[in-house]
Coordinates of C-alpha atoms in Angstrom, one line a residue:
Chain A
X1 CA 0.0 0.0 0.0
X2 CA 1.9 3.4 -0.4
X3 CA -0.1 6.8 -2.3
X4 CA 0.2 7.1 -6.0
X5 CA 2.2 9.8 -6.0
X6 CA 5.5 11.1 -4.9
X7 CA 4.8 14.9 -3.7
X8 CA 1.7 16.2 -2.1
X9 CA 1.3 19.1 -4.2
X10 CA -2.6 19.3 -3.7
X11 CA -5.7 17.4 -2.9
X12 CA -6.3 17.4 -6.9
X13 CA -3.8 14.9 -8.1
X14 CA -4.7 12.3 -5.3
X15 CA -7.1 9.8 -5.8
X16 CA -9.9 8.8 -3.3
X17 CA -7.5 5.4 -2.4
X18 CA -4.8 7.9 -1.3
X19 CA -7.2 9.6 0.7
X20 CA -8.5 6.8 2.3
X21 CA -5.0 5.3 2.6
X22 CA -4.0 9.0 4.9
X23 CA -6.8 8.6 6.8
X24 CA -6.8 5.1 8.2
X25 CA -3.0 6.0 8.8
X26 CA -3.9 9.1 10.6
X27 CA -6.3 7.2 12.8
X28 CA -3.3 5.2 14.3
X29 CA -1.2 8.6 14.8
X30 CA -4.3 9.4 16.9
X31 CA -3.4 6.9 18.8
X32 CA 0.1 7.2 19.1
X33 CA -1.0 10.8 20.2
X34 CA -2.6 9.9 23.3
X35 CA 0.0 7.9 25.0
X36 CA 2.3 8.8 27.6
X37 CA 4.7 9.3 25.1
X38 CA 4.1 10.8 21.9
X39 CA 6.2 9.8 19.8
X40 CA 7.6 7.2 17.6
X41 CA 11.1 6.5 15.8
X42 CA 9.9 5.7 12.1
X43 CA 11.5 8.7 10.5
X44 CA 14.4 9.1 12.8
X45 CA 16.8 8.8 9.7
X46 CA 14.7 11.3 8.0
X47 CA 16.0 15.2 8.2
X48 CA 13.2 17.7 6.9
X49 CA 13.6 21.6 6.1
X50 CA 10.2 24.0 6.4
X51 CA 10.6 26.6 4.1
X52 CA 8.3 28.9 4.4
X53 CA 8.0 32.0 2.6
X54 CA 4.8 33.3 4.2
X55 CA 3.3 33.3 7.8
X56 CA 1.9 31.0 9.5
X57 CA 0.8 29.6 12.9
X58 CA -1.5 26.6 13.0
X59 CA 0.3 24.8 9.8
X60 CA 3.8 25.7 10.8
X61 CA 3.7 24.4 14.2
X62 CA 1.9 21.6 13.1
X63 CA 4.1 20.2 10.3
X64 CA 7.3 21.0 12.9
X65 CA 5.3 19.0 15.6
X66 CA 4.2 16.0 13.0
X67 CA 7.8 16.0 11.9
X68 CA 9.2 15.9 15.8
X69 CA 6.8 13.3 17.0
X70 CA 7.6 10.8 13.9
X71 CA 11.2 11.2 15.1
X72 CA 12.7 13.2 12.3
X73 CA 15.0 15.8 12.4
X74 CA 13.8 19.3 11.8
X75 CA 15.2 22.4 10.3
X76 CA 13.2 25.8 9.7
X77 CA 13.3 28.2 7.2
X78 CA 11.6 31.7 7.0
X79 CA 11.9 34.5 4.5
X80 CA 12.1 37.2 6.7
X81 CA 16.1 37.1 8.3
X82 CA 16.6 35.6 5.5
X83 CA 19.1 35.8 2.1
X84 CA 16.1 35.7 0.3
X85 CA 16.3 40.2 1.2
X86 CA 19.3 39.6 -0.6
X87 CA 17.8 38.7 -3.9
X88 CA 18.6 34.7 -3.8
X89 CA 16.1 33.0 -5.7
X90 CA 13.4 30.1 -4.8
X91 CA 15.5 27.0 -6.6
X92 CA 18.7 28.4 -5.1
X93 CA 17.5 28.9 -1.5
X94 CA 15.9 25.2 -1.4
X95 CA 19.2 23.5 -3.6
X96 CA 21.3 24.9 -0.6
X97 CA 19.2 23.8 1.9
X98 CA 19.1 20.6 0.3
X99 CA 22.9 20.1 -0.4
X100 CA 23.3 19.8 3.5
X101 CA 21.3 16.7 3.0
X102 CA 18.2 17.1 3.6
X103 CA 15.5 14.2 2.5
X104 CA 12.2 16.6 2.4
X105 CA 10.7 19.9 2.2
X106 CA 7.3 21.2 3.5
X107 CA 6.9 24.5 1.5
X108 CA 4.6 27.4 1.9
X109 CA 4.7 30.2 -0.3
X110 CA 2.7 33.2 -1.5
X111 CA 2.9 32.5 -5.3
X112 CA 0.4 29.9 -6.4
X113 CA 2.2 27.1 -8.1
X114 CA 5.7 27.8 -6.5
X115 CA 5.7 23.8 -5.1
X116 CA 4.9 22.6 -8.5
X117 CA 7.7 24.8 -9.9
X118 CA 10.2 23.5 -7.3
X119 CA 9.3 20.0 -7.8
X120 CA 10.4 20.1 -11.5
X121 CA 14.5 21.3 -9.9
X122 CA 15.1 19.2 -7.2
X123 CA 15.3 15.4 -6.1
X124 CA 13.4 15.2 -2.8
X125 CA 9.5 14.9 -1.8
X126 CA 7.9 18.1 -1.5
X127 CA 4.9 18.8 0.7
X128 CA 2.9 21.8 -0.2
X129 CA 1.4 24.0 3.1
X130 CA -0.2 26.3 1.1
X131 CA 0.6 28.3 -2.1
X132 CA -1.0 31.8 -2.8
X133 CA -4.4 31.2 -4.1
X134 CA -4.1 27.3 -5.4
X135 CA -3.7 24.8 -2.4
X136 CA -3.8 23.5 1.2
X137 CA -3.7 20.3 1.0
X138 CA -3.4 18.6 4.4
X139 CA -5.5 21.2 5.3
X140 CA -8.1 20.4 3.4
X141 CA -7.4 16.2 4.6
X142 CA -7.5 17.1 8.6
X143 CA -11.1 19.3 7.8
X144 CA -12.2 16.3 6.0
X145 CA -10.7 14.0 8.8
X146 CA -12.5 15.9 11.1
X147 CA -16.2 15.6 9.6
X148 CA -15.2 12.1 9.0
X149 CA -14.6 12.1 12.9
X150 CA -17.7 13.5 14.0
X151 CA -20.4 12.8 11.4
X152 CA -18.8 9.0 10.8
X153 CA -18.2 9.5 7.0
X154 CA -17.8 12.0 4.7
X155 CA -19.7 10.3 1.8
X156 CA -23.1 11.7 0.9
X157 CA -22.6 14.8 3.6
X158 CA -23.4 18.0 3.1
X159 CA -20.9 20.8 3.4
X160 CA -21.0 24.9 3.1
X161 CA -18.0 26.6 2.4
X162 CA -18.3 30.2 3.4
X163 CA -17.2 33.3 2.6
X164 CA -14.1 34.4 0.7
X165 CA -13.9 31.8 -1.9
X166 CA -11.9 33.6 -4.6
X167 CA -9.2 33.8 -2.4
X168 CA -8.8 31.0 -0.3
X169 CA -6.4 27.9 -1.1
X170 CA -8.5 26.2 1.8
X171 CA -11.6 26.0 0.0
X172 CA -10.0 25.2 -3.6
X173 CA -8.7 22.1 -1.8
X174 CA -11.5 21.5 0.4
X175 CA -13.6 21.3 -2.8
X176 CA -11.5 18.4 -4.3
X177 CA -11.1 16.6 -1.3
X178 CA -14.9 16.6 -0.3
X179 CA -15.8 15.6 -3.8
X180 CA -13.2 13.1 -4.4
X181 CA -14.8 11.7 -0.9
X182 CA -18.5 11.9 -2.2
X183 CA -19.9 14.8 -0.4
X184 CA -22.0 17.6 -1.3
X185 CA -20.6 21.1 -1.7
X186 CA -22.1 24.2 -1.4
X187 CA -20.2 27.4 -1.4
X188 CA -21.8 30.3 -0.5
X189 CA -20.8 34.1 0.0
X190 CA -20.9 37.6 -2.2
X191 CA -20.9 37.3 -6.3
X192 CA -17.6 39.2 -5.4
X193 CA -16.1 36.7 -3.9
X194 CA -16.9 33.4 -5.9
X195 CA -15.2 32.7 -8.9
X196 CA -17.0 32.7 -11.9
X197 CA -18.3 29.0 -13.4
X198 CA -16.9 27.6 -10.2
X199 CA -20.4 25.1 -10.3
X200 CA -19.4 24.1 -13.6
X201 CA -15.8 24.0 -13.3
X202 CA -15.9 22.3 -9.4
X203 CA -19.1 21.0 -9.3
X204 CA -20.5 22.1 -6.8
X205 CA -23.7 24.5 -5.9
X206 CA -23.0 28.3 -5.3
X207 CA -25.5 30.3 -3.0
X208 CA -25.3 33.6 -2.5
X209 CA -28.0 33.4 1.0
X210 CA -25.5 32.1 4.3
X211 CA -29.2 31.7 5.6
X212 CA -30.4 29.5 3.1
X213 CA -26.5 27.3 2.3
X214 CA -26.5 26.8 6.3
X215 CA -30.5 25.2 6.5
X216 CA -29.5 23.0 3.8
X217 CA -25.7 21.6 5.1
X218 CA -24.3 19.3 8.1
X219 CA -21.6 20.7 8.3
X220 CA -20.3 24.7 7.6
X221 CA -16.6 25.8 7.1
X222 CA -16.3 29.2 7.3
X223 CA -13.3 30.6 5.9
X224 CA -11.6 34.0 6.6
X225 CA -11.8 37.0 4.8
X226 CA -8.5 37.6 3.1
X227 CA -7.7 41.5 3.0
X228 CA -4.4 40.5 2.6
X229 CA -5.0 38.6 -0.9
X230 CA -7.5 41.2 -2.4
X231 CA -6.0 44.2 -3.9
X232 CA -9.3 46.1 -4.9
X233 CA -12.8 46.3 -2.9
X234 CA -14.7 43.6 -3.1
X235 CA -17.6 44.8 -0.4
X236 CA -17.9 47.8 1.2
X237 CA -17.0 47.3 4.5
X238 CA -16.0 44.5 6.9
X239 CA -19.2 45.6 9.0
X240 CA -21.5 45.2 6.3
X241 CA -19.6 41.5 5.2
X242 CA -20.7 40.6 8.7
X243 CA -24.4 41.7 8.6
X244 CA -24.5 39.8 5.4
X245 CA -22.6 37.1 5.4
X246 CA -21.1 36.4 9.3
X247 CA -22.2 33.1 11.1
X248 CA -23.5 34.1 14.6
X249 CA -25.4 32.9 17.5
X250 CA -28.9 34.5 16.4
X251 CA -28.3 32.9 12.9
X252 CA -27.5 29.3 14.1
X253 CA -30.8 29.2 16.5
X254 CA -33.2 30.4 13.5
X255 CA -32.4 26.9 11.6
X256 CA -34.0 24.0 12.1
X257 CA -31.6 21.6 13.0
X258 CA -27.5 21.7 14.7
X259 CA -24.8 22.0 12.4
X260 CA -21.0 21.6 13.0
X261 CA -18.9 24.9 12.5
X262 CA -15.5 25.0 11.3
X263 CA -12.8 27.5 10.4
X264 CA -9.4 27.2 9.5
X265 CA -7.5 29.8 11.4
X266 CA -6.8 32.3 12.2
X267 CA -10.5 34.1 13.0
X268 CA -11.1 37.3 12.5
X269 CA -13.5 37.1 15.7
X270 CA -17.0 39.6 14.8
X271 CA -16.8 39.3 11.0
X272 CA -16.9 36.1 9.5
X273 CA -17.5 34.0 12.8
X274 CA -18.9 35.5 15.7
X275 CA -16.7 34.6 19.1
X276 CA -19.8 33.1 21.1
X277 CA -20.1 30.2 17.5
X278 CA -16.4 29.9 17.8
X279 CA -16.0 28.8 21.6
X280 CA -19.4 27.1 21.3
X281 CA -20.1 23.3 21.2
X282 CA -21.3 23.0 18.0
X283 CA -17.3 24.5 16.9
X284 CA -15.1 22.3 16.2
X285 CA -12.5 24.2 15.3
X286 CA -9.8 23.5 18.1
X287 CA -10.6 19.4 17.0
X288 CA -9.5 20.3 13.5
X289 CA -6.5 22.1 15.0
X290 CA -5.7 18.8 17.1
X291 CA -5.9 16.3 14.3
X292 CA -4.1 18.6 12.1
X293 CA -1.1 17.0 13.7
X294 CA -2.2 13.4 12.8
X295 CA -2.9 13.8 9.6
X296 CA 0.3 15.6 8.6
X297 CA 2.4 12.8 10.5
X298 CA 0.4 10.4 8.1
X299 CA 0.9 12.6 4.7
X300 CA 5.0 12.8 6.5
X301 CA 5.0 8.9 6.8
X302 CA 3.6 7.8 3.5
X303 CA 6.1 10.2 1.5
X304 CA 8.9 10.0 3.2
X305 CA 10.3 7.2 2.1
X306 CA 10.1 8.2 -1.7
X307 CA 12.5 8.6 -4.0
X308 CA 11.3 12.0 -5.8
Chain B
X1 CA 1.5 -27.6 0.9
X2 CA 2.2 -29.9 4.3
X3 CA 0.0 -29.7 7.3
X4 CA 2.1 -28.8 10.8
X5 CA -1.0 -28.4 13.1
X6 CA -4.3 -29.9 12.1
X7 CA -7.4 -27.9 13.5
X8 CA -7.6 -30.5 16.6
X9 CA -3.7 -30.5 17.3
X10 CA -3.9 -26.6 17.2
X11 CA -6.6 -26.3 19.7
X12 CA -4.7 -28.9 22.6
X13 CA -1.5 -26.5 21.4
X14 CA -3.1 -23.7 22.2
X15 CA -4.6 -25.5 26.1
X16 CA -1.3 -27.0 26.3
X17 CA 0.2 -23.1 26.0
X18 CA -2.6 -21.3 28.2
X19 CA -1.7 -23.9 31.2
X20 CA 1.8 -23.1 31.2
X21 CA 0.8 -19.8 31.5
X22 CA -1.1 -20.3 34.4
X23 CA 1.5 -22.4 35.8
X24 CA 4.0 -20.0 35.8
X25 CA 2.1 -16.6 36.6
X26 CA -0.2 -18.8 39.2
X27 CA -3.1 -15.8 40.0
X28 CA -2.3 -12.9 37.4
X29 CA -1.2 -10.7 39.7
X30 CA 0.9 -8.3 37.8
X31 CA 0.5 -10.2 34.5
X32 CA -0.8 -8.5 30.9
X33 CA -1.1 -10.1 28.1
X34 CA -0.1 -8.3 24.4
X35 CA -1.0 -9.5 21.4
X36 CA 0.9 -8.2 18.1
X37 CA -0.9 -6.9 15.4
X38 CA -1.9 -7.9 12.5
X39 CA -1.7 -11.7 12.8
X40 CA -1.0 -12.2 16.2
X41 CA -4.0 -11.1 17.7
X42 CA -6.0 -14.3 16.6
X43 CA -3.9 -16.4 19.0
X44 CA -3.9 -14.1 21.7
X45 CA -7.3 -13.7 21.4
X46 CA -7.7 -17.4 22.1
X47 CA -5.0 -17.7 24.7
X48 CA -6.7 -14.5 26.8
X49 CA -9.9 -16.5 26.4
X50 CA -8.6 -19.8 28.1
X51 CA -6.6 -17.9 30.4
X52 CA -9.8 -16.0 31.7
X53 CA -11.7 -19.5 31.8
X54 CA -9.1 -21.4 34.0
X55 CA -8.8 -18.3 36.2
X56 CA -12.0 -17.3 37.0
X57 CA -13.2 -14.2 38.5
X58 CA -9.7 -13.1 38.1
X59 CA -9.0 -10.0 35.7
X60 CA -6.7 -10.4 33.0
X61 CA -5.4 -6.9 31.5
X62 CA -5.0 -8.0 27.8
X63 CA -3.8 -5.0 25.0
X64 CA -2.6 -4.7 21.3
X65 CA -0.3 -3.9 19.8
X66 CA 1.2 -2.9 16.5
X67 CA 4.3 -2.4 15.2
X68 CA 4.1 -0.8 12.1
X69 CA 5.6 2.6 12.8
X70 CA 8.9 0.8 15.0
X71 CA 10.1 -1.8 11.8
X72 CA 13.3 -1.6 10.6
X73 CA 12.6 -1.9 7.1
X74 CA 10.1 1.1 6.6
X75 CA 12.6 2.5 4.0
X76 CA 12.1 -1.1 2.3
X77 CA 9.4 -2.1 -0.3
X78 CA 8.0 -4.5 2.0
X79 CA 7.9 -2.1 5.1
X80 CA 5.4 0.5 4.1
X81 CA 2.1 -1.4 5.4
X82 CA -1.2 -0.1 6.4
X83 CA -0.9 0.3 10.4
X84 CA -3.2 -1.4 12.7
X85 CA -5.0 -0.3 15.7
X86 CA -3.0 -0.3 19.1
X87 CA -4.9 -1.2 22.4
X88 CA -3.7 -1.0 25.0
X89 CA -5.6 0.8 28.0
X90 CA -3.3 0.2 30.8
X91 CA -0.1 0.9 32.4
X92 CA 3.0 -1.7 32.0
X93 CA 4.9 0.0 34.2
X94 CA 6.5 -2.9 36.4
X95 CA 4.0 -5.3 35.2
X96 CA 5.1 -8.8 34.0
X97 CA 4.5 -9.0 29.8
X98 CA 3.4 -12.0 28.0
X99 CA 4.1 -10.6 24.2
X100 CA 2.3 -13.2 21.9
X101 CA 2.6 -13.7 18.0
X102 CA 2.1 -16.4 15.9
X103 CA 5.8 -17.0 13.9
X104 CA 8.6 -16.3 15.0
X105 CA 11.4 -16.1 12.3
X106 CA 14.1 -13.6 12.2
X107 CA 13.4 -11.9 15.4
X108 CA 13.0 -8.7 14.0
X109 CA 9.1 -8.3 14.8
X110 CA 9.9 -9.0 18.3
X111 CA 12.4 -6.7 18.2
X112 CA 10.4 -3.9 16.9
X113 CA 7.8 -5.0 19.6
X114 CA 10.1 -5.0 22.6
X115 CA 11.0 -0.9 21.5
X116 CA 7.1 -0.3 20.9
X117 CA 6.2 -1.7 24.5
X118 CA 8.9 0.6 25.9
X119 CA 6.9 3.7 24.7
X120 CA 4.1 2.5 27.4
X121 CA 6.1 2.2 30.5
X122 CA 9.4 -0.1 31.7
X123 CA 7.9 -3.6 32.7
X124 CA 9.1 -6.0 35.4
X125 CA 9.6 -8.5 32.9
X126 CA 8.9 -9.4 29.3
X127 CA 8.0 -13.2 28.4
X128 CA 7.5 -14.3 24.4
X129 CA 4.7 -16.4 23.7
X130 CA 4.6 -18.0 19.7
X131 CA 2.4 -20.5 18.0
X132 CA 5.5 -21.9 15.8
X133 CA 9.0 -20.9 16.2
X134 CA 11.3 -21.6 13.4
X135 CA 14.2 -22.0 15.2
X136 CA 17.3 -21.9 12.4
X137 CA 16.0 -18.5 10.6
X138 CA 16.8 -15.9 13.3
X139 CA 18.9 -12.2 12.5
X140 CA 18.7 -11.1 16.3
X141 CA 19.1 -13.0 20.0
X142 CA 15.5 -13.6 20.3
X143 CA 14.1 -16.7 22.0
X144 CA 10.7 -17.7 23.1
X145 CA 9.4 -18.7 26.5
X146 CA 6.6 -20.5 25.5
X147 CA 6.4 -22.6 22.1
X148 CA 3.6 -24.3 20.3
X149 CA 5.7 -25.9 18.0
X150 CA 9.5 -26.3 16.9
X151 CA 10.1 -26.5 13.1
X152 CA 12.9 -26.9 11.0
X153 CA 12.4 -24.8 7.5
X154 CA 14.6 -23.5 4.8
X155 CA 14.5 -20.2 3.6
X156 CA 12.3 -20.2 0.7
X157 CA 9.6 -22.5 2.6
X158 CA 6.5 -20.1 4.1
X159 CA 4.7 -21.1 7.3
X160 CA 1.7 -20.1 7.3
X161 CA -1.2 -19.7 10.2
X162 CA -4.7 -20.2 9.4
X163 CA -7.3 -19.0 11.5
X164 CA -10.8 -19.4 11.7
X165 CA -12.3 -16.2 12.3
X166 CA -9.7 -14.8 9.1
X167 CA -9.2 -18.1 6.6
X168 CA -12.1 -20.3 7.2
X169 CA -10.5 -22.7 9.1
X170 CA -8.2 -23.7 12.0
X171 CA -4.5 -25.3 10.5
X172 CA -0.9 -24.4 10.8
X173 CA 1.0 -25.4 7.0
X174 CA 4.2 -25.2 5.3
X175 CA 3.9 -24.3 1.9
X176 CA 6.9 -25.2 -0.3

């Protein structure tokens, strides 16, 4: 059993086998998780570099904490302090961290397709923590982990993605990923921020009524709005984005039934996801955070021992 | 294909095993039994079992384990494998262990085991229960405690366990 490919670039080049196969690995990291100790020595001949051009909290510490408790040797790499000021480029940054052997690189960076670029120049696996726009792959497998966790499948669910769409590598990959796995997808938000033909192109149903995409899923994944990404306005204000668009308390009781909520990190608390939805029950966002770990030390385990 | 055990020979085996058990650890008191996944857990399974019925009223802490993420071959084409679930909901901190699998060939299994167990504690003792030791194949310094059988095999012959619940039917066979 190993995945049919050697990098994990994004969710769209794996097949629903190599899906699977992450998750029933990631259930025994669970495991290992909860013992006394957490940790076991499969990668401990296994060095890997994080190189990552763009910040980050959840993934970064995640990946570093995947890599530690599978035994491997960790090095990491920002931009900032960096000879990337300096002018050194992508392929020559990674090819010197590399030529002080190192067997694998977790890669984040703001330019979409930079993993895919880098793959093409050098020998090792790569695994891609996000890049610009395009993907977030394992964050994309630990959201659909998660729902797999607490609904008992993912097959034949119903999920919302909410809110910026256009920008967001998180629901580009969530998309696949729930599809590949037979689920519904809705995504809902302002014409602004959903890409044109996405429900050809993806799939999947477009709403443009958070009221209306919430009565209708099981679960919603509300997804931050990413000033940072959009370089014109696309709505007038985040105040009125919240009236229209942010999940709240008052919201959640008018529909008839419980749904899960999830976010990705990091809130922006009052605008997309109110705080009393965040730190309530029906959240699961700190579970998604936990099994973030487990399913990166299963994505770690199933690559690491290929030869790029 | 020769028959070792036949489905009758396996279950006296099996008693024969569970009594000696009992004969050396007398009441259980700071026992616990491991089973190692995938293919060990059918015999442990039936060793707790007749453990539990000649003792009793007695309670019998009984775990599994797998080894998957401790081989020493994970770099190898072979060594990649699906893991299996690990169970074990108590402490083996100085606690007797019974480990119990169903070949032991080159040792290497056990020896994956013996580091897996450490990760839950530093046990009194470790004991190694198997179903069929081939006893000229070993890598590593491993010996059992308990055998079900002793067999001579060459390298290319397979020993295989079969297993009601899994293959249909009860037999131990060498297959050529």
């Amino acid at each position: 059993m190993s995945l049919s490919v050697k990098h994990l670039l994004g969710i769209r080049e794996l097949t629903r086998q190599d899906i699977e196969l992450i998750f029933q690995t990631a259930d025994q990291f669970k495991e290992v998780l909860q013992r006394p100790i957490k940790k076991v020595p499969t990668l401990r001949d296994t060095t890997i570099v994080n190189v990552f051009f763009e910040n980050s909290t959840r993934t970064r510490i995640s990946f570093e904490l995947a890599e530690k408790r599978l035994g491997a040797d960790v090095v990491n790499f920002s931009a900032s302090g960096s000879s990337v000021s300096k002018g050194e480029t992508l392929i020559d940054t990674v090819n010197n961290i590399l030529s002080m052997k190192v067997d694998m690189v977790v890669m984040r960076h703001s330019a979409s397709g930079a993993p895919h670029f880098l793959q093409k120049h050098i020998q090792v696996p790569i695994i891609n923590a996000g890049d610009g726009i395009n993907e977030h792959p394992t964050q994309a497998l630990l959201d659909a982990f998660s729902i797999r966790e607490k609904l008992g499948g993912v097959e034949g669910k119903k999920v919302a993605i909410c809110g910026d769409i256009m920008h967001s590598r998180v629901a580009l990959s969530n998309i696949y990923c729930l599809k590949k796995l037979g689920a519904e997808v809705t995504v809902v938000g302002p014409p602004t921020l959903i890409p044109k033909h996405i429900e050809k192109a993806l799939d999947v149903n477009v709403s443009y009524n958070i009221r209306e995409a919430l009565n209708w899923c099981d679960v919603a994944n509300v997804l931050r709005i990413q000033l940072e990404r959009q370089n014109m306005p696309l709505f007038s204000s985040l105040r009125e984005y919240s009236l229209a668009y942010g999940v709240n308390r008052a919201l959640l009781d008018s529909l008839q039934k419980d749904i899960l909520i999830m976010h990705p990190g990091p809130i922006n608390r009052g605008v997309e996801l109110s705080s009393d939805v965040a730190d309530s029950g029906q959240s699961i966002i700190l579970d998604q955070v936990e099994n973030g770990v487990a399913t990166r030390m299963a994505v770690l385990y199933l690559l690491a021992r290929k030869e790029a | 294909m020769k028959s070792i055990l036949t489905e009758r020979q396996l279950a006296i085996t099996i008693d024969r095993l569970s009594h000696q058990l009992v004969e050396n650890h007398l009441q259980f008191r700071d026992t616990v039994l491991i089973g190692l996944q995938p293919r060990g857990i059918y015999l442990s399974n039936r060793i707790f079992h007749k453990v539990q019925d000649l003792l009793p009223g007695v309670h019998i802490p009984y775990g599994r384990l797998d080894i998957t993420f401790y081989r020493d071959d994970y770099k190898s084409e072979k060594g990649l494998q699906v893991p299996n679930e690990t169970d074990i909901n108590f402490s083996i901190e100085n606690k007797r262990v019974i480990l119990i699998d169903d070949v032991l060939y080159t040792g290497r299994t056990i020896r994956s085991a013996m580091d897996a167990m450490l990760d839950f504690g530093r046990p009194a003792a470790v004991e190694l229960l198997v179903l069929i030791d081939r006893r000229f194949s070993r890598e590593l310094p491993i010996q059992p405690d308990y055998t079900g059988r002793t067999i001579d095999a060459i390298i290319t012959e397979r020993v295989k366990v079969l297993w009601q619940e899994r293959d249909g039917k009860d037999e131990v066979v060498l297959i050529a």
